[in-house]
Amino acid sequence: MSRFGRKPRNGRDLPHTVDINVTSLVDVAFTLLVIFIITAPALQGGIEVAIPRADVQPLTARDNPFFVTVTRDGQVYIENTPTTVAAFESSFGQLARNVEHVYLRADSLVSYGPVLKVIATLARSEKTWSLVGEPYGGR
């Protein structure tokens, strides 16, 4: 006898239990998570520089941050566009017409000359600018 009070004939009268097998769904979700974790650092892009550590405040959020970067080999980047120091000195005024604040990122192992030329150009432009440093782990 079944719990409904009659005897099942061929199994069609038995109550059906429907379970969702989520094993494959979880496998796909974890696979996508692993793929995202592996590819996320590659999607960041930008210019690789080893910024020196110092006792600095974190960057404040600005509407349109403008970065100038000097790499280890003395290459200057305006945002993500490579240029030379001489070209930077001659074209920065035109490129930064609508810029309020400039952030200067320089590699910790770059020679002093290219950085000083970039700083002098920033000072002549009368734009406000800041040097970017990596904050220490704890304050």
CSV table of C-alpha atoms in Angstrom, one decimal:
chain,number,residue,atom,x,y,z
A,1,MET,CA,0.0,0.0,0.0
A,2,SER,CA,1.1,3.5,-0.7
A,3,ARG,CA,0.7,6.4,1.6
A,4,PHE,CA,-2.3,7.4,-0.4
A,5,GLY,CA,-4.2,4.3,0.7
A,6,ARG,CA,-4.1,2.3,-2.5
A,7,LYS,CA,-1.6,-0.1,-4.0
A,8,PRO,CA,0.6,1.2,-6.8
A,9,ARG,CA,0.1,-0.7,-10.0
A,10,ASN,CA,3.2,-0.1,-12.1
A,11,GLY,CA,5.0,2.8,-10.4
A,12,ARG,CA,3.2,5.5,-12.2
A,13,ASP,CA,1.0,6.2,-9.2
A,14,LEU,CA,4.0,6.9,-6.9
A,15,PRO,CA,4.6,10.5,-5.9
A,16,HIS,CA,7.4,12.1,-7.9
A,17,THR,CA,10.3,13.8,-6.1
A,18,VAL,CA,12.1,16.3,-8.2
A,19,ASP,CA,15.5,17.3,-7.1
A,20,ILE,CA,17.7,19.8,-9.0
A,21,ASN,CA,21.2,18.5,-9.5
A,22,VAL,CA,23.3,21.6,-8.9
A,23,THR,CA,26.7,19.8,-9.1
A,24,SER,CA,27.3,20.8,-12.7
A,25,LEU,CA,26.1,24.3,-12.0
A,26,VAL,CA,28.6,24.7,-9.1
A,27,ASP,CA,31.4,23.2,-11.2
A,28,VAL,CA,30.8,25.8,-13.9
A,29,ALA,CA,30.6,28.6,-11.4
A,30,PHE,CA,33.9,27.6,-9.8
A,31,THR,CA,35.5,27.3,-13.2
A,32,LEU,CA,34.4,30.8,-14.2
A,33,LEU,CA,35.7,32.1,-10.8
A,34,VAL,CA,39.1,30.6,-11.3
A,35,ILE,CA,39.3,31.9,-14.8
A,36,PHE,CA,38.4,35.4,-13.6
A,37,ILE,CA,41.0,35.2,-10.8
A,38,ILE,CA,43.7,34.2,-13.2
A,39,THR,CA,42.9,36.8,-15.9
A,40,ALA,CA,42.0,39.8,-13.7
A,41,PRO,CA,45.6,41.0,-13.1
A,42,ALA,CA,46.3,40.8,-16.9
A,43,LEU,CA,43.3,43.0,-17.7
A,44,GLN,CA,44.5,45.9,-15.5
A,45,GLY,CA,47.0,47.1,-18.0
A,46,GLY,CA,48.9,50.3,-17.4
A,47,ILE,CA,52.7,50.8,-17.2
A,48,GLU,CA,54.7,48.7,-14.8
A,49,VAL,CA,56.7,50.9,-12.4
A,50,ALA,CA,58.2,50.1,-9.0
A,51,ILE,CA,56.9,53.1,-7.1
A,52,PRO,CA,59.0,53.8,-4.0
A,53,ARG,CA,57.4,53.3,-0.5
A,54,ALA,CA,57.0,56.3,1.8
A,55,ASP,CA,54.8,57.6,4.6
A,56,VAL,CA,52.2,59.0,2.2
A,57,GLN,CA,48.5,59.5,2.2
A,58,PRO,CA,46.4,57.5,-0.2
A,59,LEU,CA,45.4,59.2,-3.5
A,60,THR,CA,42.1,61.1,-3.3
A,61,ALA,CA,39.5,60.3,-5.9
A,62,ARG,CA,39.4,62.9,-8.6
A,63,ASP,CA,37.0,63.2,-11.5
A,64,ASN,CA,39.7,62.9,-14.2
A,65,PRO,CA,43.1,61.9,-12.8
A,66,PHE,CA,46.0,62.6,-15.2
A,67,PHE,CA,49.1,60.5,-14.8
A,68,VAL,CA,52.6,61.1,-16.1
A,69,THR,CA,54.9,58.1,-15.6
A,70,VAL,CA,58.7,57.8,-15.8
A,71,THR,CA,59.9,54.2,-16.2
A,72,ARG,CA,63.1,52.6,-15.1
A,73,ASP,CA,64.8,53.2,-18.4
A,74,GLY,CA,63.8,56.9,-18.5
A,75,GLN,CA,60.9,56.5,-20.9
A,76,VAL,CA,58.1,59.1,-20.2
A,77,TYR,CA,54.4,58.2,-20.6
A,78,ILE,CA,51.6,60.7,-20.7
A,79,GLU,CA,48.7,58.5,-19.5
A,80,ASN,CA,49.5,55.3,-21.4
A,81,THR,CA,51.2,57.0,-24.5
A,82,PRO,CA,55.0,56.7,-24.6
A,83,THR,CA,57.0,59.8,-25.4
A,84,THR,CA,60.5,61.1,-24.9
A,85,VAL,CA,61.6,63.7,-22.3
A,86,ALA,CA,62.1,66.3,-25.0
A,87,ALA,CA,58.8,65.7,-26.6
A,88,PHE,CA,57.1,65.8,-23.1
A,89,GLU,CA,58.7,69.2,-22.4
A,90,SER,CA,57.5,70.7,-25.6
A,91,SER,CA,54.0,69.2,-25.8
A,92,PHE,CA,52.8,69.0,-22.1
A,93,GLY,CA,51.3,72.4,-22.1
A,94,GLN,CA,49.0,71.6,-25.0
A,95,LEU,CA,48.1,68.1,-23.8
A,96,ALA,CA,47.2,69.2,-20.3
A,97,ARG,CA,45.1,72.2,-21.1
A,98,ASN,CA,42.0,70.9,-19.4
A,99,VAL,CA,43.8,69.1,-16.6
A,100,GLU,CA,43.5,70.3,-13.0
A,101,HIS,CA,45.9,68.0,-11.2
A,102,VAL,CA,48.8,65.9,-12.5
A,103,TYR,CA,50.1,62.8,-10.7
A,104,LEU,CA,53.8,61.9,-11.3
A,105,ARG,CA,54.7,58.3,-11.0
A,106,ALA,CA,58.4,57.5,-11.2
A,107,ASP,CA,60.1,54.1,-10.9
A,108,SER,CA,62.3,53.9,-7.8
A,109,LEU,CA,65.3,52.9,-9.9
A,110,VAL,CA,65.1,55.6,-12.6
A,111,SER,CA,68.0,58.1,-12.8
A,112,TYR,CA,67.4,61.5,-11.4
A,113,GLY,CA,67.7,63.4,-14.7
A,114,PRO,CA,64.5,62.5,-16.5
A,115,VAL,CA,62.4,62.9,-13.3
A,116,LEU,CA,63.9,66.3,-12.6
A,117,LYS,CA,63.1,67.4,-16.2
A,118,VAL,CA,59.5,66.2,-15.9
A,119,ILE,CA,59.2,68.0,-12.5
A,120,ALA,CA,60.6,71.2,-14.0
A,121,THR,CA,58.1,71.0,-16.9
A,122,LEU,CA,55.2,70.5,-14.4
A,123,ALA,CA,56.4,73.5,-12.4
A,124,ARG,CA,56.5,75.7,-15.5
A,125,SER,CA,53.0,74.6,-16.5
A,126,GLU,CA,51.5,76.1,-13.3
A,127,LYS,CA,49.4,72.9,-12.9
A,128,THR,CA,49.1,71.4,-9.4
A,129,TRP,CA,50.9,68.2,-9.3
A,130,SER,CA,51.8,65.4,-6.8
A,131,LEU,CA,54.4,62.7,-6.6
A,132,VAL,CA,52.9,59.2,-6.2
A,133,GLY,CA,54.4,56.9,-3.6
A,134,GLU,CA,53.4,53.5,-2.3
A,135,PRO,CA,52.1,53.7,1.3
A,136,TYR,CA,53.7,51.5,3.9
A,137,GLY,CA,51.6,48.5,5.0
A,138,GLY,CA,50.6,49.8,8.4
A,139,ARG,CA,50.4,53.3,9.7
